[in-house]
mmCIF file of C-alpha atoms and ligand atoms in Angstrom:
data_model
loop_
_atom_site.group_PDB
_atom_site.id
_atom_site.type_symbol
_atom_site.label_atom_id
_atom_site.label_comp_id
_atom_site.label_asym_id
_atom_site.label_seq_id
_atom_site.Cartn_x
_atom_site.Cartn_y
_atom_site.Cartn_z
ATOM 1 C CA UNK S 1 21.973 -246.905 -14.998
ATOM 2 C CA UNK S 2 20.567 -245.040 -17.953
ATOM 3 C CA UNK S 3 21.342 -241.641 -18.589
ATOM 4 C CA UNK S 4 19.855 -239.464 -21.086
ATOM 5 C CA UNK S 5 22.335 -236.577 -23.049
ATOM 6 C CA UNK S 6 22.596 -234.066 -24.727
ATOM 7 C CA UNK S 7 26.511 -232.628 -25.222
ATOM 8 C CA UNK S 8 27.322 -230.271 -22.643
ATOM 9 C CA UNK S 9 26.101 -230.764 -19.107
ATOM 10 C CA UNK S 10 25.509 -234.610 -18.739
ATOM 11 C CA UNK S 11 28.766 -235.685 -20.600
ATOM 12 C CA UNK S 12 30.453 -233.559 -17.551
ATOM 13 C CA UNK S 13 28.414 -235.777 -15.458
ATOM 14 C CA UNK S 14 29.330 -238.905 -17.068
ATOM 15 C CA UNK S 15 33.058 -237.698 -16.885
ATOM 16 C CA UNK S 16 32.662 -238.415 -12.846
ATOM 17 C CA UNK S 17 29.970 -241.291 -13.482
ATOM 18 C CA UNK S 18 32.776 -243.743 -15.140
ATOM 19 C CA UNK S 19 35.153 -242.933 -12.260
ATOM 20 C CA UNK S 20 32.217 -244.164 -9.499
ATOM 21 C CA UNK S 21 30.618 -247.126 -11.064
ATOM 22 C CA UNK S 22 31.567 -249.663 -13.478
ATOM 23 C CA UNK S 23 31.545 -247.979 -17.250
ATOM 24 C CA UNK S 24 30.059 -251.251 -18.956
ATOM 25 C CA UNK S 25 26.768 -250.754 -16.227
ATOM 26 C CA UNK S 26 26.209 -247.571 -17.913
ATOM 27 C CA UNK S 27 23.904 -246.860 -21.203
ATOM 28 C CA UNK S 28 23.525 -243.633 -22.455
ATOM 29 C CA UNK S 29 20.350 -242.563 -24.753
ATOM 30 C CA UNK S 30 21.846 -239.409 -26.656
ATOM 31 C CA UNK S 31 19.901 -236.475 -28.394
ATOM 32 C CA UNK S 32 20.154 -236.610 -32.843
ATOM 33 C CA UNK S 33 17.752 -233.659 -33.541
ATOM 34 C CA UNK S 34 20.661 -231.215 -34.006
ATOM 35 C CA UNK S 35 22.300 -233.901 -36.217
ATOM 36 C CA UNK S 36 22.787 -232.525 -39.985
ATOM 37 C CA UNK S 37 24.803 -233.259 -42.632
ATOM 38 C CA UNK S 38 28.124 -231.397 -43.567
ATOM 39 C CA UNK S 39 30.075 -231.741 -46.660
ATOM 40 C CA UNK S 40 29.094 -234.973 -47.299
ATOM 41 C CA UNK S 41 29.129 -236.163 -43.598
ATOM 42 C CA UNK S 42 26.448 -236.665 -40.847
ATOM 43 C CA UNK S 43 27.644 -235.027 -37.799
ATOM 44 C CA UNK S 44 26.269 -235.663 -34.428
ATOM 45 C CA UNK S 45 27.151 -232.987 -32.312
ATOM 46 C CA UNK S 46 25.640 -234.635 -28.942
ATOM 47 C CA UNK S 47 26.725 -237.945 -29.877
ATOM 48 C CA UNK S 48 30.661 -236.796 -30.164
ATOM 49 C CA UNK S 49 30.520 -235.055 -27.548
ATOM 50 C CA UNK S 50 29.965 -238.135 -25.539
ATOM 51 C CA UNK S 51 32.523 -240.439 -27.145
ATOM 52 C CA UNK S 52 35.038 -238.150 -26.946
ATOM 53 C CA UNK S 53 33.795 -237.706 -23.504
ATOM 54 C CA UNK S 54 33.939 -241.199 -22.649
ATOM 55 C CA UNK S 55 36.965 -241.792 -24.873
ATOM 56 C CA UNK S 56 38.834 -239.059 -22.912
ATOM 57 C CA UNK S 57 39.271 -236.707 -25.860
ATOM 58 C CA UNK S 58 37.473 -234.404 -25.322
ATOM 59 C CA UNK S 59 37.971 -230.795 -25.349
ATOM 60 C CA UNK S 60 36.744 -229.832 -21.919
ATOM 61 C CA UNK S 61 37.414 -225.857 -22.889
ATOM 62 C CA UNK S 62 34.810 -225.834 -25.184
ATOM 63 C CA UNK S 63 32.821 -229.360 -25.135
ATOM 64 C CA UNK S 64 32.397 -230.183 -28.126
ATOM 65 C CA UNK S 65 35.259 -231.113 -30.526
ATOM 66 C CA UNK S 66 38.596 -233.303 -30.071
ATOM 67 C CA UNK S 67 41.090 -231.756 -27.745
ATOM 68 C CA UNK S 68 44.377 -230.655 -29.091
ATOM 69 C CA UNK S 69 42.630 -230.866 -32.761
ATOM 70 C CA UNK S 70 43.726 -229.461 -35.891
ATOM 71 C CA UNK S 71 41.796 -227.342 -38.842
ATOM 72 C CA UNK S 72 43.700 -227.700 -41.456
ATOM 73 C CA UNK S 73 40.679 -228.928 -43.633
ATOM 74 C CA UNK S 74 38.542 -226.541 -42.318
ATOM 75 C CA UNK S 75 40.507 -223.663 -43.425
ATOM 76 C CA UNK S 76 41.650 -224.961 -46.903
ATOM 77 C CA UNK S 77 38.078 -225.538 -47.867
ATOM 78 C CA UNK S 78 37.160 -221.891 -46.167
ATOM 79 C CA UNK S 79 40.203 -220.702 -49.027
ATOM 80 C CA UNK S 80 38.648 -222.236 -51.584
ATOM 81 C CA UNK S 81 35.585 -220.847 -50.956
ATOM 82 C CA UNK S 82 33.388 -223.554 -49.409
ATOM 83 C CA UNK S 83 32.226 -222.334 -45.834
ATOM 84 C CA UNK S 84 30.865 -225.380 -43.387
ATOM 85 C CA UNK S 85 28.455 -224.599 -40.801
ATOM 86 C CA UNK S 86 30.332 -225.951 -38.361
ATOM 87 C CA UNK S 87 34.373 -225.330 -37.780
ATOM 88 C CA UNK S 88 34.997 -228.744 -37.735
ATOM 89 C CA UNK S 89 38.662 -230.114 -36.604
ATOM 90 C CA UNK S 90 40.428 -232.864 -38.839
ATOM 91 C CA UNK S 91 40.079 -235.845 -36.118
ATOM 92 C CA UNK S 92 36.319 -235.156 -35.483
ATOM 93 C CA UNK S 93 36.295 -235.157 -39.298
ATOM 94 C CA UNK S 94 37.288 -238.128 -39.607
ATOM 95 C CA UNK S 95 34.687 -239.219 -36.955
ATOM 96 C CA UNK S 96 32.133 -238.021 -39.480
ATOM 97 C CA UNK S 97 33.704 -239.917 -42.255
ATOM 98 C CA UNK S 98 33.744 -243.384 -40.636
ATOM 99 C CA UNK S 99 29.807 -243.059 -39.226
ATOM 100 C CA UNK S 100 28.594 -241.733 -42.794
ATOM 101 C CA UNK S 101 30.873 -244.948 -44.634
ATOM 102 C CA UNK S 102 28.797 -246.518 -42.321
ATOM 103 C CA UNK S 103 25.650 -245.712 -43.053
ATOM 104 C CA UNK S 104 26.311 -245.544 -46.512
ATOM 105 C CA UNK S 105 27.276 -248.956 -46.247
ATOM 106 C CA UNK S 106 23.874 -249.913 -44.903
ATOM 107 C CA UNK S 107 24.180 -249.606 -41.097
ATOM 108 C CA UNK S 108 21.937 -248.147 -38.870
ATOM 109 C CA UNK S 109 22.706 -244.740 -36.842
ATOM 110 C CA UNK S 110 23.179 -246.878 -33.811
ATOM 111 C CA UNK S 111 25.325 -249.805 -35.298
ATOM 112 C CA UNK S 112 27.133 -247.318 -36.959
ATOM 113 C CA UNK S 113 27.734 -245.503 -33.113
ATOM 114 C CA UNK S 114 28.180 -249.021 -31.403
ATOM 115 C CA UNK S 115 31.309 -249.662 -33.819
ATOM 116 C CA UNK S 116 32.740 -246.521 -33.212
ATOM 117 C CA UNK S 117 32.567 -246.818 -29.572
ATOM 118 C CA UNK S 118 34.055 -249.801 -30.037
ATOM 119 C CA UNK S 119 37.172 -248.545 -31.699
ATOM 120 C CA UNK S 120 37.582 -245.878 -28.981
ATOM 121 C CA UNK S 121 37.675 -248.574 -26.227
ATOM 122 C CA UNK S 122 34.518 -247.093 -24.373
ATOM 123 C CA UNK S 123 32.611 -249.709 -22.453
ATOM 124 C CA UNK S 124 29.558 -247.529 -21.604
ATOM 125 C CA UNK S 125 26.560 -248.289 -24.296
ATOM 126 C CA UNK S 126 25.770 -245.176 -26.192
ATOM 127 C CA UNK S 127 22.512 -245.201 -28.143
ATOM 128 C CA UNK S 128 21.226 -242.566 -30.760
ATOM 129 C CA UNK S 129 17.602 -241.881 -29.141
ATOM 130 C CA UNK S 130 16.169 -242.990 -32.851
ATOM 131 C CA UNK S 131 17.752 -243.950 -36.295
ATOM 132 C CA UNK S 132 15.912 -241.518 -37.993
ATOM 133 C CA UNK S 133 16.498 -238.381 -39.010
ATOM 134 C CA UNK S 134 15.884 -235.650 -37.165
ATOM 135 C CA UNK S 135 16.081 -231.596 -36.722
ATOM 136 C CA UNK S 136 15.440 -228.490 -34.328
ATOM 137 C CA UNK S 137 13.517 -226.038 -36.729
ATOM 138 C CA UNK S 138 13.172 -223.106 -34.550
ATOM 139 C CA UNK S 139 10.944 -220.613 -35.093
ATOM 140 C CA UNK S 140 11.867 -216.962 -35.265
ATOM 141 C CA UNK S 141 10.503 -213.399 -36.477
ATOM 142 C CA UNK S 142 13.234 -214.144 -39.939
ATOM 143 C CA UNK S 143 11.520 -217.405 -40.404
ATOM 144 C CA UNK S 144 12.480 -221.100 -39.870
ATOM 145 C CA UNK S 145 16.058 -222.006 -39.010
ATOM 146 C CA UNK S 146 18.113 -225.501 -38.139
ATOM 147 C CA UNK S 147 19.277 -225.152 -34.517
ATOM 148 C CA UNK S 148 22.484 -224.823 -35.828
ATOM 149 C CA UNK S 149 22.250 -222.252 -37.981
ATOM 150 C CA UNK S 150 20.078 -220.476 -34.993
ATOM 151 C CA UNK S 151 22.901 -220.836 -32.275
ATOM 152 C CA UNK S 152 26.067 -220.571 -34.692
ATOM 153 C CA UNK S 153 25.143 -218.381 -37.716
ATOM 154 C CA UNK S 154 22.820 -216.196 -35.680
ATOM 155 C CA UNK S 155 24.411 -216.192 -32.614
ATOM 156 C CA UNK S 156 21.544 -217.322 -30.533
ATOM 157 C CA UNK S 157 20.099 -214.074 -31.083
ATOM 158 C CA UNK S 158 17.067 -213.882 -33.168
ATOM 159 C CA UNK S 159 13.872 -213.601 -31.047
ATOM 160 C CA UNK S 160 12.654 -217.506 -30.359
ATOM 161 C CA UNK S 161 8.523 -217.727 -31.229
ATOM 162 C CA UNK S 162 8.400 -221.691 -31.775
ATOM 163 C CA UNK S 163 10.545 -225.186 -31.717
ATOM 164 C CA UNK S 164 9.384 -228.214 -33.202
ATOM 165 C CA UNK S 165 11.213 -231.457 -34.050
ATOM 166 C CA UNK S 166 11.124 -231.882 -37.842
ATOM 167 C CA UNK S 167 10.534 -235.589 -38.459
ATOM 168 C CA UNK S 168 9.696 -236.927 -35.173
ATOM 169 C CA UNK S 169 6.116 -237.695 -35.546
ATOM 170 C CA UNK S 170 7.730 -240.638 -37.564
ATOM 171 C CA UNK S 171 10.888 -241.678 -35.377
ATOM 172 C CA UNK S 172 10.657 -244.086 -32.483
ATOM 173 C CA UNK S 173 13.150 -244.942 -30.160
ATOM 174 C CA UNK S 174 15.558 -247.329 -31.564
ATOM 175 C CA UNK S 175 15.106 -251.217 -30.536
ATOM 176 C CA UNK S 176 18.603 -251.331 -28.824
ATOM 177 C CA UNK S 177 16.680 -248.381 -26.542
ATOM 178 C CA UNK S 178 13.976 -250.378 -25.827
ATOM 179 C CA UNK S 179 16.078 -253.299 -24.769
ATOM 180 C CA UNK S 180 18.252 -251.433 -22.839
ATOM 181 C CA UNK S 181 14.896 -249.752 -21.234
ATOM 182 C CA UNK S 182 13.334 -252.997 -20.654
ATOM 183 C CA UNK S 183 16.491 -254.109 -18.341
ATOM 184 C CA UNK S 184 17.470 -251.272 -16.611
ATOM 185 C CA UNK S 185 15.027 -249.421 -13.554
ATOM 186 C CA UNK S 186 17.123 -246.337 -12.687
ATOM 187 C CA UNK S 187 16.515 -243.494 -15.075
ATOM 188 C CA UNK S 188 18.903 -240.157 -14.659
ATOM 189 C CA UNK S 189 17.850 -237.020 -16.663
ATOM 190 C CA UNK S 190 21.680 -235.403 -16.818
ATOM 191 C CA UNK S 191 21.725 -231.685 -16.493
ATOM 192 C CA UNK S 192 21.048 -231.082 -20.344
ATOM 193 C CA UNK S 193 18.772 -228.052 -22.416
ATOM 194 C CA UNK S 194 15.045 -229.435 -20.986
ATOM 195 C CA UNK S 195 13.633 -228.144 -24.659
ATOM 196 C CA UNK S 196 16.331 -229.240 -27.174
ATOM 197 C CA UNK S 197 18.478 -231.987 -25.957
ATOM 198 C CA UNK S 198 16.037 -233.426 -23.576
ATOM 199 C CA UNK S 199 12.587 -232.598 -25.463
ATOM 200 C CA UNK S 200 13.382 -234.891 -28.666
ATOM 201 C CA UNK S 201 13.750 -237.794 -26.562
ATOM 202 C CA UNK S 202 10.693 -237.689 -24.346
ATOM 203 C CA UNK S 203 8.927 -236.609 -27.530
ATOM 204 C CA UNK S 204 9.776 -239.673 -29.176
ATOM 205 C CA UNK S 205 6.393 -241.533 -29.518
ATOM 206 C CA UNK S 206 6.022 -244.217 -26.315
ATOM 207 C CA UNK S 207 8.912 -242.966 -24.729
ATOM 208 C CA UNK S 208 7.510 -240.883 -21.758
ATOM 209 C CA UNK S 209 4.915 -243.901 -20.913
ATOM 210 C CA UNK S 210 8.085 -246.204 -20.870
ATOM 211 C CA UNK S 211 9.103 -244.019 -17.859
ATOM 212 C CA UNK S 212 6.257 -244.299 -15.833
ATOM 213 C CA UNK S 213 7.513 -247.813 -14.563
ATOM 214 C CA UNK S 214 11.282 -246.131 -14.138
ATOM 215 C CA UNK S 215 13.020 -244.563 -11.501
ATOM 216 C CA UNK S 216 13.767 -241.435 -12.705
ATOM 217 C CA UNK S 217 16.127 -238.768 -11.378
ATOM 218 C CA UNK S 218 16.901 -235.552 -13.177
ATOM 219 C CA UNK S 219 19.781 -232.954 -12.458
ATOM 220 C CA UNK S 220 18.761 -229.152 -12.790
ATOM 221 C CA UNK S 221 20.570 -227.640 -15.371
ATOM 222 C CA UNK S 222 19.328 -224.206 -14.100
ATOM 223 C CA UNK S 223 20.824 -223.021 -11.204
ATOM 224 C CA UNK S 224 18.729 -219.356 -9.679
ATOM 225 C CA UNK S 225 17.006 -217.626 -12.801
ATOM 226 C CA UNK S 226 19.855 -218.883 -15.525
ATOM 227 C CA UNK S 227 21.379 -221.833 -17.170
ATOM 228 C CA UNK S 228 24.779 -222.492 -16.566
ATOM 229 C CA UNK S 229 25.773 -221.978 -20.357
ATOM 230 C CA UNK S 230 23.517 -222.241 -23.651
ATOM 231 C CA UNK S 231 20.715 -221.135 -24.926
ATOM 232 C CA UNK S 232 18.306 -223.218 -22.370
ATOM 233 C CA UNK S 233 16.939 -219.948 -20.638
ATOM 234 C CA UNK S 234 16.072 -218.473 -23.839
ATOM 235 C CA UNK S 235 14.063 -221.660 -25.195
ATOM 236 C CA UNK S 236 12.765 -222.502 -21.909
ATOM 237 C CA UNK S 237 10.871 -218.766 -21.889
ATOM 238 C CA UNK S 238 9.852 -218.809 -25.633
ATOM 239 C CA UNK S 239 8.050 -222.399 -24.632
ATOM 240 C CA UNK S 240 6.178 -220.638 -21.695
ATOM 241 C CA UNK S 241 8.247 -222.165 -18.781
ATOM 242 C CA UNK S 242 9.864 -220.077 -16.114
ATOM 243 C CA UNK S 243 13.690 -219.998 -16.135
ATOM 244 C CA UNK S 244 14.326 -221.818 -12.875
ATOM 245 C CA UNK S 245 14.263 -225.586 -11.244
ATOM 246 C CA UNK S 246 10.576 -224.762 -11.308
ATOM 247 C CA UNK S 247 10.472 -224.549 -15.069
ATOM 248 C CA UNK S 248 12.980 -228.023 -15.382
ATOM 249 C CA UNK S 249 9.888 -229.651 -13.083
ATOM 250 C CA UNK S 250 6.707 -228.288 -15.532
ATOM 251 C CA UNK S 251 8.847 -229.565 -18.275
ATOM 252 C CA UNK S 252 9.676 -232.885 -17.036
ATOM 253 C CA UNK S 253 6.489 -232.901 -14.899
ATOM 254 C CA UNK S 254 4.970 -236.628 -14.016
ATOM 255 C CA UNK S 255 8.081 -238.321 -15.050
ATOM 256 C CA UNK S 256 9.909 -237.449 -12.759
ATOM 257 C CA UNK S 257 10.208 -239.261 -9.357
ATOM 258 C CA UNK S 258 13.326 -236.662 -7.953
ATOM 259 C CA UNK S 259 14.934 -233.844 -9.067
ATOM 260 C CA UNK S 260 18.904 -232.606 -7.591
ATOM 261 C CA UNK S 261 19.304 -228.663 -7.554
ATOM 262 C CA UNK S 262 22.175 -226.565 -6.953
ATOM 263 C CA UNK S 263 23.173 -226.112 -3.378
ATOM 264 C CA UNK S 264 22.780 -222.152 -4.234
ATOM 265 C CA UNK S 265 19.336 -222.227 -5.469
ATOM 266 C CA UNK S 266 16.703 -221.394 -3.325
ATOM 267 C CA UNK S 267 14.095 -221.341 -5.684
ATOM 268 C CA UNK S 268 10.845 -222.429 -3.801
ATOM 269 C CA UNK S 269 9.438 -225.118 -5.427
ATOM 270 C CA UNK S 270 6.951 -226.134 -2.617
ATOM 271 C CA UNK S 271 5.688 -229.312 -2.057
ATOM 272 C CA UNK S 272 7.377 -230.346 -5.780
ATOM 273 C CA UNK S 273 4.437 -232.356 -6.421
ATOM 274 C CA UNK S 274 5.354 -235.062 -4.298
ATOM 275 C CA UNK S 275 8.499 -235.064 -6.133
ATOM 276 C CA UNK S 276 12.082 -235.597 -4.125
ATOM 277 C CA UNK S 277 14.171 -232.655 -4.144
ATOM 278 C CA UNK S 278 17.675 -232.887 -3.390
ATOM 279 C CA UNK S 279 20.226 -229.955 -3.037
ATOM 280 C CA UNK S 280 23.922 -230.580 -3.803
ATOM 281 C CA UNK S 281 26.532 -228.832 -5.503
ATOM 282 C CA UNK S 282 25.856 -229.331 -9.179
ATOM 283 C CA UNK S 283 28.388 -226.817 -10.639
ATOM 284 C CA UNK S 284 31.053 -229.033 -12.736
ATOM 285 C CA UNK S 285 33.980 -227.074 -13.019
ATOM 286 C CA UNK S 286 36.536 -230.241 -13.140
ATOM 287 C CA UNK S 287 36.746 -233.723 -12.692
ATOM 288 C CA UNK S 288 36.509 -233.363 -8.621
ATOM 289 C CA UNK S 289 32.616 -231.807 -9.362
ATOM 290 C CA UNK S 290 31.644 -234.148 -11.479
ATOM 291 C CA UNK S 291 32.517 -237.115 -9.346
ATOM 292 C CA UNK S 292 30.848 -234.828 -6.093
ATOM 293 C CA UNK S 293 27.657 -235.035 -8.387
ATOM 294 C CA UNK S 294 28.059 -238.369 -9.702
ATOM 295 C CA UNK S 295 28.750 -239.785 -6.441
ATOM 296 C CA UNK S 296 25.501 -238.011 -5.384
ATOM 297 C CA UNK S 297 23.143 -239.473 -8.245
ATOM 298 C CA UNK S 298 24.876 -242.967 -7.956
ATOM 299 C CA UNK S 299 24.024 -243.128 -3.782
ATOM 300 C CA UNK S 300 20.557 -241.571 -4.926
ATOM 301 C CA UNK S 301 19.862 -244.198 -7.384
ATOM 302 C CA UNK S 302 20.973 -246.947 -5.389
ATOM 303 C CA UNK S 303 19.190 -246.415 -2.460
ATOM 304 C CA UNK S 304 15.591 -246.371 -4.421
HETATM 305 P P1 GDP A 1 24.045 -229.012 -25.598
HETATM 306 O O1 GDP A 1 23.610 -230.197 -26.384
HETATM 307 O O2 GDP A 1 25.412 -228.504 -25.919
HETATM 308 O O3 GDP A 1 22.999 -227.942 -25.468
HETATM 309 O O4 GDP A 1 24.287 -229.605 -24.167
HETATM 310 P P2 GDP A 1 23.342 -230.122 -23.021
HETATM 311 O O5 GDP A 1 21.925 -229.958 -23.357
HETATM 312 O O6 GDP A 1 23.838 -231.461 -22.586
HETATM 313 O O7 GDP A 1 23.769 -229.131 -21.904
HETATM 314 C C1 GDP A 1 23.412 -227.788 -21.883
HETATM 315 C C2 GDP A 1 22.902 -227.485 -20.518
HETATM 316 O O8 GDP A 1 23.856 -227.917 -19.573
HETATM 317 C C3 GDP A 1 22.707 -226.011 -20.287
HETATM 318 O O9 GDP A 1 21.358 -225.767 -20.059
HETATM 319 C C4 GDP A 1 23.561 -225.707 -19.048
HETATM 320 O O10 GDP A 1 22.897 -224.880 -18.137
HETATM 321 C C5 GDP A 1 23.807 -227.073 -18.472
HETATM 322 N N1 GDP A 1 25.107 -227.165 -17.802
HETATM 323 C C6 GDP A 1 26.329 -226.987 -18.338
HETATM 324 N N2 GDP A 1 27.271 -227.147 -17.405
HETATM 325 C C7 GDP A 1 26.629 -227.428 -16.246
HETATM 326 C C8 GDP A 1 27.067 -227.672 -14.914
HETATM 327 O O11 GDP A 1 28.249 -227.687 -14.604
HETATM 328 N N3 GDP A 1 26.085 -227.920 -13.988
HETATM 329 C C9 GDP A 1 24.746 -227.907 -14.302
HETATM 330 N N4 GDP A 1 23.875 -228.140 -13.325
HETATM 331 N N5 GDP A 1 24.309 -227.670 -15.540
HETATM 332 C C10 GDP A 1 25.240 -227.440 -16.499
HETATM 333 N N1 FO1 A 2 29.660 -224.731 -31.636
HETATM 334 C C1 FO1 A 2 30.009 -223.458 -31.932
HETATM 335 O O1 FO1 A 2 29.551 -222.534 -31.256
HETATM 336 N N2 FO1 A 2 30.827 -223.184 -33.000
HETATM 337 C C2 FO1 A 2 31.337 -224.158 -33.787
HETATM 338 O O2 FO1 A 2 32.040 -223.876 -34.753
HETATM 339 C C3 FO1 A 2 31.020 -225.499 -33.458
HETATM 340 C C4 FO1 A 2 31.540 -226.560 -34.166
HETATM 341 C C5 FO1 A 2 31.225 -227.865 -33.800
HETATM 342 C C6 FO1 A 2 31.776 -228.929 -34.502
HETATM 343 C C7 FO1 A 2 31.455 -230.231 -34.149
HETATM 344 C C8 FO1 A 2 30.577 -230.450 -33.098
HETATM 345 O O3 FO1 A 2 30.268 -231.720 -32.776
HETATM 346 C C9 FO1 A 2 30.027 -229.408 -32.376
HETATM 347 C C10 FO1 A 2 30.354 -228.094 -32.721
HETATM 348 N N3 FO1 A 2 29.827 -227.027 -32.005
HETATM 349 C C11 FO1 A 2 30.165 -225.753 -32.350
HETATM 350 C C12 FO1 A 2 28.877 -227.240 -30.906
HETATM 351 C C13 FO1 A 2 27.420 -227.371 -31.386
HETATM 352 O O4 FO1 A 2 27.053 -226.434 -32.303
HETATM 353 C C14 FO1 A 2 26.389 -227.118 -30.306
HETATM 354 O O5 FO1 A 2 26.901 -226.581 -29.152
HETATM 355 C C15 FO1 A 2 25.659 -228.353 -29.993
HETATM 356 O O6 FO1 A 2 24.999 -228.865 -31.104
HETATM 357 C C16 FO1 A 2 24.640 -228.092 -28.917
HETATM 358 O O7 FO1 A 2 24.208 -229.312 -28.537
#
C-alpha cells in the first residue's frame, strides 16, 4: 500500500498500519514544502515525523520531535544570541546533520532519506514527494511568509488571503515515486492538512493523472465543522472550501474512489459523487485507534 503524509494525522495512522500488515509492503510518499533550512541544516518536519514514527521515537505528546529529547543546543545558541525558527532537540539535530552531510555530499533528498531509514531499522519505504526544493509561501494582509514562520512565529494567526507552493512548477515526483507508483494499485490519502501537506503532492506536475488508474482511499481529517488539530480549517476556508468532509471531497475531488469519515460526523455529503463513503471511528487517541482505523483501511483496500 501507498500512503501519502504529511506529519501529524497519517503518521498516527501508520503507527497502527505497521502493527496490521507487513512494514516492508508499505511505501510512504511524504510532504517537503515546509522543508527549510536551519543553521546550516535542512529540516524536514513531515519527513521526521515519520521516521521517528516508524522508528518508534517519536514524541506522541506533541508529534513532531524525538521523545525524551534534549535542548541543550537549542538553548546555548538562544544565549548566545542566535534564535532558530524551530526549537529543535539535540537527537533530531543530529537527524538534520546526517541528511544535510548527505546532500552535501552529493545525494539526493531521497537517497539521503532511504539511508537514514536504514540506520533506524524501518522497513517501510519512505519517499520525499520530489528532490527539489520546496516551500508554503502563504499569503497574508503583512505580506508573504514561509509556513513556518506563519504557524510558529505568528501563531497561526495572521488572516490567510493566498497559498502557493514556491518552486513546484519545476519539481516532479521523484523516480523512486514513480516506481513505487507503477507497482503498487492501492492508494490511501492519510488524514493529513488537504491544502498543505496533501496539496504539494497532488500539485506535483503528472501526479494527480497517475491516480486515475489507482485505488484511492482517503481518511477525513475533519471531523463536524473542525480539524482535529492544525491549522487545516483555517487554510481550507481561505482556499474557498467548506470546513467539513464535504470540503476534504471538493479538494480531493475525481481522485478519489472512497473516502472514511468519523463515526460522529453527519455531515451530508449526498450521493458523494459516486464516491464510497465509509463511517468509522477515526479519532487516534493511542495505539488501540490507530490500529481500529488501520485495520479499517487495510480490510477496505483489500477487498477492492
Ligand atoms: P502536519 O504536517 O503537522 O500539518 O500534519 P498532517 O497534515 O499530517 O496532519 C494534520 C491534520 O491531521 C489536521 O488537519 C488534523 O485534523 C488531522 N488529524 C490529527 N489527528 C487526527 C486524528 O486522530 N484523526 C483524524 N481523522 N485526523 C487527525
Ligand atoms: N512546531 C511548533 O509549534 N513549535 C516548534 O518549536 C516546533 C519545532 C519543530 C522542530 C522539528 C520539527 O520537525 C518540527 C517542529 N515543529 C514545531 C512542528 C512543525 O512546525 C509543524 O507542525 C509541521 O511542519 C507541520 O507539518
Amino acid at each position: 500500500m501507498i500512503v501519502l503524509s504529511g506529519g501529524t494525522g497519517t503518521p498516527k495512522l501508520l503507527m497502527g498500519l505497521i502493527r496490521v500488515m507487513p512494514e516492508d509492503e508499505l511505501t510512504v510518499i511524504v510532504n517537503t514544502a515546509e522543508d527549510l533550512w536551519i543553521s546550516g541544516n535542512l529540516v524536514c518536519p513531515d519527513i521526521d515525523t515519520v521516521l521517528y514514527t516508524l522508528a518508534g521515537m517519536i514524541d506522541v505528546r506533541k508529534w513532531w520531535g524525538v521523545q525524551d529529547d534534549s535542548f541543550t543546543t537549542y538553548q546555548h545558541l538562544q544565549g548566545m544570541g542566535h534564535l532558530e525558527k524551530l526549537m529543535l532537540g539535540d537527537i533530531d539535530r543530529a537527524a538534520h546533520i546526517m541528511r544535510s552531510e548527505l546532500i552535501r555530499s552529493g545525494k539526493t533528498l531521497t537517497e539521503a532519506i532511504l539511508e537514514m531509514a536504514r540506520s533506524m531499522h524501518i522497513r517501510a519505504r519512505v519517499l520525499p514527494m520530489c528532490d527539489e526544493p520546496l516551500a508554503t509561501i502563504i499569503h497574508t494582509p503583512e505580506g508573504e511568509m514561509h509556513f513556518q514562520d506563519f504557524w510558529i512565529a505568528h501563531g497561526g494567526e495572521p488572516e490567510v488571503t493566498g497559498i502557493r507552493f514556491r518552486g513546484i512548477e519545476n519539481a516532479m515526483p521523484s523516480r523512486e515515486v514513480m516506481d513505487a507508483l507503477s507497482s503498487e494499485d492501492a492508494v490511501l490519502i492519510g488524514p493529513s492538512n488537504p491544502i498543505t501537506s496533501i496539496g504539494p503532492i497532488l500539485g506535483l506536475p503528472g501526479f494527480k493523472d497517475v491516480l486515475k488508474n489507482k485505488h484511492v482511499a482517503a481518511v477525513s481529517p475533519i471531523i463536524g465543522k473542525a480539524p482535529v488539530s492544525g491549522p487545516a480549517g483555517k487554510l481550507m476556508k481561505a482556499m474557498g472550501y467548506e470546513v467539513s468532509s464535504r470540503g476534504v471531497l471538493d479538494c480531493y475531488g475525481s481522485v478519489l474512489d472512497a473516502l472514511f469519515v468519523d463515526g460522529t460526523d453527519d455531515t451530508d455529503l449526498g450521493d458523494a459523487g459516486g464516491i464510497k463513503i465509509m463511517h468509522t471511528n477515526t479519532i487516534m487517541n493511542g495505539v488501540e485507534d490507530s490500529i481500529g482505523l488501520a485495520q479499517s483501511v487495510l480490510n477496505y483496500a483489500r477487498s477492492q
